[in-house]
Short mmCIF file of C-alpha atoms and ligand atoms in Angstrom, two decimals:
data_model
loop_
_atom_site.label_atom_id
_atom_site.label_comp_id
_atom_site.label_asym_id
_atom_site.label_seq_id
_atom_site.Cartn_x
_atom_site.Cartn_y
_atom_site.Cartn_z
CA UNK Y 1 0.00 0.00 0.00
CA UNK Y 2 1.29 3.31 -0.99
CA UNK Y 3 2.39 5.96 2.04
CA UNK Y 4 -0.20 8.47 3.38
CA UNK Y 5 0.34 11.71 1.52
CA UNK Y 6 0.67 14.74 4.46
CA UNK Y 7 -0.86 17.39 2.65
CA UNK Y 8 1.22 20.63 3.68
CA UNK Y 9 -1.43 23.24 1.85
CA UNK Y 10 -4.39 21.65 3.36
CA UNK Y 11 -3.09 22.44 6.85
CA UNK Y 12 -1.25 25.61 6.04
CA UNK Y 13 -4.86 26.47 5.35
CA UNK Y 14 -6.55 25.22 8.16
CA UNK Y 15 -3.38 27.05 10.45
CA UNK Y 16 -3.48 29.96 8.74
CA UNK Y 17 -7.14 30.31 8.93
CA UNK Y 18 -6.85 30.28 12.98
CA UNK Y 19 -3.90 32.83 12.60
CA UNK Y 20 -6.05 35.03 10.28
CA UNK Y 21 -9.34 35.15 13.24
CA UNK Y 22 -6.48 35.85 16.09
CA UNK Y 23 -4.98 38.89 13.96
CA UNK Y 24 -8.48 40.15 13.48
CA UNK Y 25 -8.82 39.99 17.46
CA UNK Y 26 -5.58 42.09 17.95
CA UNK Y 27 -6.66 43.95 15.47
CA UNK Y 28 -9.45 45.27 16.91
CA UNK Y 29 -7.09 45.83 20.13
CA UNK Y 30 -5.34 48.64 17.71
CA UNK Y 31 -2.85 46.43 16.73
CA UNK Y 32 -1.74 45.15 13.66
CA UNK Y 33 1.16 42.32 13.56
CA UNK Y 34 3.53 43.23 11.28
CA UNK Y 35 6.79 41.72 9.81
CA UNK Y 36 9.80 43.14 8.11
CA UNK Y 37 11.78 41.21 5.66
CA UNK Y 38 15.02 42.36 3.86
CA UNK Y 39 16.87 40.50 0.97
CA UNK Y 40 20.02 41.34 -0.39
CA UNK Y 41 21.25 40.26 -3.44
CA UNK Y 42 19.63 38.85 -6.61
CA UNK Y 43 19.20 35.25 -5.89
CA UNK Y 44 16.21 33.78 -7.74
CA UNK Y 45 15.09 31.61 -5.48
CA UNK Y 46 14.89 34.02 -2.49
CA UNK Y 47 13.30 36.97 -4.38
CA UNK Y 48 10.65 34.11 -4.52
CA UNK Y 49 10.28 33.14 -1.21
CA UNK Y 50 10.35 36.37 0.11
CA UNK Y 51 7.74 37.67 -2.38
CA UNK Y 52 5.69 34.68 -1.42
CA UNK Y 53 6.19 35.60 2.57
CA UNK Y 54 5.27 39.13 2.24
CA UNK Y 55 1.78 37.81 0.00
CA UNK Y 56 1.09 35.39 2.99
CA UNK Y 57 1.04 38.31 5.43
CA UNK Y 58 -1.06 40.97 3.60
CA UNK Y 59 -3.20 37.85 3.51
CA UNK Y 60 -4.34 37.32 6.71
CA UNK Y 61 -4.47 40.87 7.82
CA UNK Y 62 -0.89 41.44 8.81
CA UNK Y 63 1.11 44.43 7.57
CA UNK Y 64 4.38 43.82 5.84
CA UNK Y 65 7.51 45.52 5.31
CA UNK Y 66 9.70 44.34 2.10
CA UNK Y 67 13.71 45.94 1.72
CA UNK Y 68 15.79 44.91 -1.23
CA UNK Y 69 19.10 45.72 -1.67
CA UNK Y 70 21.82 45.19 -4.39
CA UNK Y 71 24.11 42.36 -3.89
CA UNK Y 72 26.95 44.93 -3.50
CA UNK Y 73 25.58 46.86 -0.57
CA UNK Y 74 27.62 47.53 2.76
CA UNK Y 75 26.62 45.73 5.44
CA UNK Y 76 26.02 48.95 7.85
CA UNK Y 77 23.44 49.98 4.98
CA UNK Y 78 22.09 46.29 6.67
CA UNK Y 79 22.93 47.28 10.00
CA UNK Y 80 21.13 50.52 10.00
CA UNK Y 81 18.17 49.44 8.80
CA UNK Y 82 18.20 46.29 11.33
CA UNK Y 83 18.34 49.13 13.96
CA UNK Y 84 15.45 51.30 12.43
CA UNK Y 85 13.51 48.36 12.23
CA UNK Y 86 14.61 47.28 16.03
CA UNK Y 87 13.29 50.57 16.98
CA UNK Y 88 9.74 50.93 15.30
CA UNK Y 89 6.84 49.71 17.59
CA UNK Y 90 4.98 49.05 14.28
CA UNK Y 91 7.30 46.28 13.55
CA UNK Y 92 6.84 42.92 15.39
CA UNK Y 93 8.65 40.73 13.09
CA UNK Y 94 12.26 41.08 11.30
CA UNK Y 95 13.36 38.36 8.76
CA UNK Y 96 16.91 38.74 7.03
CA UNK Y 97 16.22 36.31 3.73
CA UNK Y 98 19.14 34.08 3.91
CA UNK Y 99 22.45 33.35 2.32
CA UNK Y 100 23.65 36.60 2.15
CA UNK Y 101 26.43 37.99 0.11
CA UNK Y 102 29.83 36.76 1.06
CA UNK Y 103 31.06 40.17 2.08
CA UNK Y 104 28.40 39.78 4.62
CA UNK Y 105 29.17 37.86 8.44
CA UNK Y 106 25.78 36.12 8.63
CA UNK Y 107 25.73 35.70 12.12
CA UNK Y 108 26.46 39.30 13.18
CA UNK Y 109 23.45 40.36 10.87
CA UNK Y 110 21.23 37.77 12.45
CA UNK Y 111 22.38 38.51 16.54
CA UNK Y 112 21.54 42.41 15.59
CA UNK Y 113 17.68 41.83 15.26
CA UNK Y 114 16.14 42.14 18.67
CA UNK Y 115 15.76 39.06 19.98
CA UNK Y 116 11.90 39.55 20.73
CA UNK Y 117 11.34 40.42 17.22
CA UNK Y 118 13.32 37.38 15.75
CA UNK Y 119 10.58 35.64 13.75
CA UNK Y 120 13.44 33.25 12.11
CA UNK Y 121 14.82 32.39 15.82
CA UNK Y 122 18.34 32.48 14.41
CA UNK Y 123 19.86 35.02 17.11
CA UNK Y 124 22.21 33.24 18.96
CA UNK Y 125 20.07 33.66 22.20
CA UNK Y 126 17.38 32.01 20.84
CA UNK Y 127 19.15 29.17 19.51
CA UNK Y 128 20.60 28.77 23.12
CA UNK Y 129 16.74 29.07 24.41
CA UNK Y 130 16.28 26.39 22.10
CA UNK Y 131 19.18 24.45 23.21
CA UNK Y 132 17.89 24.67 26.62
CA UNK Y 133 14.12 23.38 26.07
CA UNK Y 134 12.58 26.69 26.24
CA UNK Y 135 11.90 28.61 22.85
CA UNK Y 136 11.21 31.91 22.51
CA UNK Y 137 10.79 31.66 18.71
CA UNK Y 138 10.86 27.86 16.61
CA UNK Y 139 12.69 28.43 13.68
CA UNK Y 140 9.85 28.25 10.83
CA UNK Y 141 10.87 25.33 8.83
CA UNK Y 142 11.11 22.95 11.82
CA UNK Y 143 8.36 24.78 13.84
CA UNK Y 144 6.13 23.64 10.24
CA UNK Y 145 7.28 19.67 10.41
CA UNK Y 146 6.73 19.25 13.72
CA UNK Y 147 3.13 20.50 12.80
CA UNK Y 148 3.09 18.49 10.12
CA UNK Y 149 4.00 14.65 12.23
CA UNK Y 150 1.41 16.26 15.37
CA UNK Y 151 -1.48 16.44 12.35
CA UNK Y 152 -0.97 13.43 11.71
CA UNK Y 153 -0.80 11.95 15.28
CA UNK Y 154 2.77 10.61 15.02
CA UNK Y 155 4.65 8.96 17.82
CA UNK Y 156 7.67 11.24 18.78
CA UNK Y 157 8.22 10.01 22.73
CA UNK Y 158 10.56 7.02 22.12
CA UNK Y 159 11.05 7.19 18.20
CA UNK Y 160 13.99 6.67 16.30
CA UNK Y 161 14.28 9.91 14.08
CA UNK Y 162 17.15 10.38 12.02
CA UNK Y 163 17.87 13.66 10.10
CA UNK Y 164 19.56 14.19 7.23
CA UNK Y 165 21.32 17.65 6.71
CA UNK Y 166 22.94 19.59 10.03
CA UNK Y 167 22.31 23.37 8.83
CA UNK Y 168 21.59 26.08 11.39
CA UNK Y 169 18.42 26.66 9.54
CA UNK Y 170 16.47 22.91 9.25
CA UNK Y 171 19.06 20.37 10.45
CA UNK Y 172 19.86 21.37 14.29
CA UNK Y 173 16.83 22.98 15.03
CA UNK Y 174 14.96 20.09 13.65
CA UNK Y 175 17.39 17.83 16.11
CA UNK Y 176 16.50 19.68 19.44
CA UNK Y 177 12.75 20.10 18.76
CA UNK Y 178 12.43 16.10 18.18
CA UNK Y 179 14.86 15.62 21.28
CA UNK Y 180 13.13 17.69 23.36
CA UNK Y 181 9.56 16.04 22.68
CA UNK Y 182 11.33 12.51 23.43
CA UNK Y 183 12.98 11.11 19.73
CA UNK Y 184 16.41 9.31 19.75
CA UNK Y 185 17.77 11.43 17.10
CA UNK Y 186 21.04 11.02 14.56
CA UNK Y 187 22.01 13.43 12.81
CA UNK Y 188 23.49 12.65 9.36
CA UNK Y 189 25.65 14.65 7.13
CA UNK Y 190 28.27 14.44 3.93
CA UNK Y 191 30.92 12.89 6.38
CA UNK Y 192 28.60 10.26 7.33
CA UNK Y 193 30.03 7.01 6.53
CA UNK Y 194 26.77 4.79 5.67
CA UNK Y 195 23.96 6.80 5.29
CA UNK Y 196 21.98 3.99 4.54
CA UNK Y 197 22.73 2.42 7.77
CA UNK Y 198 21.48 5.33 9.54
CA UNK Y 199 18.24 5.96 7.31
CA UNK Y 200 16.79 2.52 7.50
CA UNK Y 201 16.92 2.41 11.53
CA UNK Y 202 14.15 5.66 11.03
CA UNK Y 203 10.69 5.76 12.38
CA UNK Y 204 10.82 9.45 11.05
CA UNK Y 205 12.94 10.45 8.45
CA UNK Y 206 13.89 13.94 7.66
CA UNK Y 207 15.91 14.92 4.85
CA UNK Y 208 17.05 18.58 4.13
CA UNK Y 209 20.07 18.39 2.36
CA UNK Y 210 19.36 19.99 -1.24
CA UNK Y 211 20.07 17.27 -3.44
CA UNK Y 212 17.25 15.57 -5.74
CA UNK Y 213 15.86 12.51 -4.91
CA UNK Y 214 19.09 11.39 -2.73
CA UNK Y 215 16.86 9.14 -0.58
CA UNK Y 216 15.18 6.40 -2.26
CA UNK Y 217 13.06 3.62 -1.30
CA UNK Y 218 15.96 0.68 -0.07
CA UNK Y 219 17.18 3.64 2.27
CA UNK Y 220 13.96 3.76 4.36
CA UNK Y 221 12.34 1.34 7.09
CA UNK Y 222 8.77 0.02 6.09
CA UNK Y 223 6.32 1.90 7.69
CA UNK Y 224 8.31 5.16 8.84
CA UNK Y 225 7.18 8.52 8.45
CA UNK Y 226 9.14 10.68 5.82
CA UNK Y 227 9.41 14.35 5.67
CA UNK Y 228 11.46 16.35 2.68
CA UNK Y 229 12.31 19.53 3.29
CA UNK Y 230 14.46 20.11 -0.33
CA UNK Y 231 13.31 22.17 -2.80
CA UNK Y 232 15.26 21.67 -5.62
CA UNK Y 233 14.88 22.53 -9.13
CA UNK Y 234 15.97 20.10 -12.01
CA UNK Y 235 17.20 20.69 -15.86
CA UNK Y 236 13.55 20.28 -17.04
CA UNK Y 237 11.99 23.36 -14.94
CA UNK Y 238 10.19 20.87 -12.61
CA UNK Y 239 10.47 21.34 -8.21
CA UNK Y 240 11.55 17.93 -6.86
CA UNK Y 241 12.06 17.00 -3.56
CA UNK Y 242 15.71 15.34 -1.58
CA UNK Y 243 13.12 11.92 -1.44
CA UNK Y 244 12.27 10.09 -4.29
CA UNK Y 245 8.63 10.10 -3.80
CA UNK Y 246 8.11 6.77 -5.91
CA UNK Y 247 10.09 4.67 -4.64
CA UNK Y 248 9.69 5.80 -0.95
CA UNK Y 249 6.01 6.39 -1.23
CA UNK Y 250 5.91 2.60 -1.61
CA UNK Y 251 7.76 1.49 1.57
CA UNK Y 252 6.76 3.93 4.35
CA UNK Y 253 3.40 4.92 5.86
CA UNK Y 254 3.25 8.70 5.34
CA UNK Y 255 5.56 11.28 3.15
CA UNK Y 256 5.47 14.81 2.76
CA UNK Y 257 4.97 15.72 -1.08
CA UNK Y 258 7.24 18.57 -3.38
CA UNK Y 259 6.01 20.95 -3.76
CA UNK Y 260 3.09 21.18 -1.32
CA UNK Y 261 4.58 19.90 1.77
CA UNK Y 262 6.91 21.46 4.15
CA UNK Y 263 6.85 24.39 2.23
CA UNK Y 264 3.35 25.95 2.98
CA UNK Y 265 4.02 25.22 6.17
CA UNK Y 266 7.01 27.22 6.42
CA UNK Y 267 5.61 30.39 5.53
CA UNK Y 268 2.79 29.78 7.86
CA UNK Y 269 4.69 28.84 10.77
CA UNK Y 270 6.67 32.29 10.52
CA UNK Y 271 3.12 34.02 10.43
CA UNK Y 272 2.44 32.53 13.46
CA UNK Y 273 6.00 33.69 15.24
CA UNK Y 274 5.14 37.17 13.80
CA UNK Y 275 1.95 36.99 15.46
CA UNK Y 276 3.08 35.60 18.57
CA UNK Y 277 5.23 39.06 19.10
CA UNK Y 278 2.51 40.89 18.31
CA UNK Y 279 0.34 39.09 21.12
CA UNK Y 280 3.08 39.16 23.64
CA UNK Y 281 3.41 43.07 23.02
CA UNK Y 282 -0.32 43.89 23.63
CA UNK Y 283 0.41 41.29 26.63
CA UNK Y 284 3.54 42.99 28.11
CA UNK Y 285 0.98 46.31 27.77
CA UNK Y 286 -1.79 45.16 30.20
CA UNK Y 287 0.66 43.23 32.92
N1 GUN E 1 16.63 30.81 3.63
C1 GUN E 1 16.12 29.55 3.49
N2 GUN E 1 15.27 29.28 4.51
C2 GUN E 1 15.22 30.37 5.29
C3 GUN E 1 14.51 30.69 6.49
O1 GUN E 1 13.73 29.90 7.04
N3 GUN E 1 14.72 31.93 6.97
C4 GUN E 1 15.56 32.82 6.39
N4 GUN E 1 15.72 34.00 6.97
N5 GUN E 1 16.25 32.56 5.31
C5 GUN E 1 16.07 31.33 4.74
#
């Protein structure tokens, strides 16, 4: 029997549609959640998402702030606008669109957002809040899968989830979230020796490492849940996930589709961060 398809849009919908009626109730407080986003640089693929993040907000009611800058720019242009942004009460949200230009140190852009408006929860004191079990922000992409295997009434207490991919944006965020709710977790990366070893010991399976259809069907356990967070495009136009979808559809007992998986989820999750800091303004207001 073929794997359950986890339909990412049908919940982003059903999410954002709860996100959309508590907006409308700060709303009517006199406050409207809003997020900032800045790109820099002229990558394709993030003029995209960003485009797509801003849509999402205007959306469900939220206001949204869009800054583009050339590739070239200084990074106290970056800076400066970081600290405007810091500064305006109209601003709940800040996103800085990653990879940034080389010239740029990523992590000194990322620790300058205030760390109550940090959406992406990338600032080095989240990620240690994180760390610790406590989360002041769940980095978006994680924050979504996680949503994604509770919708689906997965088993995390006790599971053997293994992860493909370490970055600071999917891999090790995705590591803690599942260790904290209980998961024996691996991490696996390109040093791993036998990936395949690794993969096939997986109740849930996550793969965000940004290469097509690098985990097929012998690599996974019958029955596990598999979630692919790549997006990658291939030499005929077409999005295509890290999975192979055919092969692995036919061996586990749920997978996450590409497109229309993790993605939607995503964007939603970082609506709901945004409008978490709007809420715990208006909260901070009537202590
Ligand atoms: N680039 C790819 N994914 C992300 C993300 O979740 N946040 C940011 N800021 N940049 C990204």
């Amino acid at each position: 029997m073929n794997a359950r398809i986890i339909d990412g849009n049908a919940l982003a919908t059903t999410v954002r549609s709860e996100l959309a009626e508590r907006t409308a109730a700060l709303k009517a407080r006199g406050v409207t959640p809003g997020l900032a986003v800045i790109l820099v640089g002229d990558d394709a693929a993030s003029a995209v998402y960003v485009r797509n993040k801003a849509a999402a907000c205007e959306k469900i009611g939220m206001h949204s702030l869009k800054f583009v800058y050339a590739a070239d720019t200084a990074p106290a242009v970056v800076f400066a606008k970081i600290a405007e942004l810091n500064a305006d009460p109209a601003v709940h949200g800040i996103l800085v669109q990653l990879p940034l230009p080389k010239h740029f140190d990523s992590d000194a852009i990322l620790d300058a957002i205030a760390v109550e408006k940090d959406v992406d929860g990338f600032h080095a004191e989240n990620v240690g809040a994180l760390v610790q079990g406590k989360p002041r922000f769940i980095p978006c992409t994680p924050y979504g899968v996680m949503k994604m295997l509770e919708s689906i009434g997965t088993k995390i207490r006790g599971a053997e989830a293994v992860i493909v991919g370490r970055s600071n944006i999917v891999g090790k965020p995705m590591a803690l979230l599942l260790l904290n709710q209980g998961a024996t977790v691996t991490v696996c990366h390109s040093q791993t020796r036998d990936l395949a070893f690794h993969t096939r010991r997986a109740d849930i399976l996550v793969a965000a490492v940004g290469r097509p259809k690098m985990i097929t069907g012998e690599m996974v356990k019958p029955g596990a849940t598999i979630i692919d967070v790549g997006i990658n495009r291939l030499p005929d136009g077409k999005l295509c996930g890290d999975v192979d979808f055919e092969s692995v559809q036919k061996v586990g007992a749920a997978i996450t589709p590409v497109p229309g998986g993790v993605g939607p989820m995503t964007i939603t999750m970082l609506l709901a961060n945004t409008l978490e800091a709007a809420e715990r303004v208006v909260m901070e207001k009537i202590k």
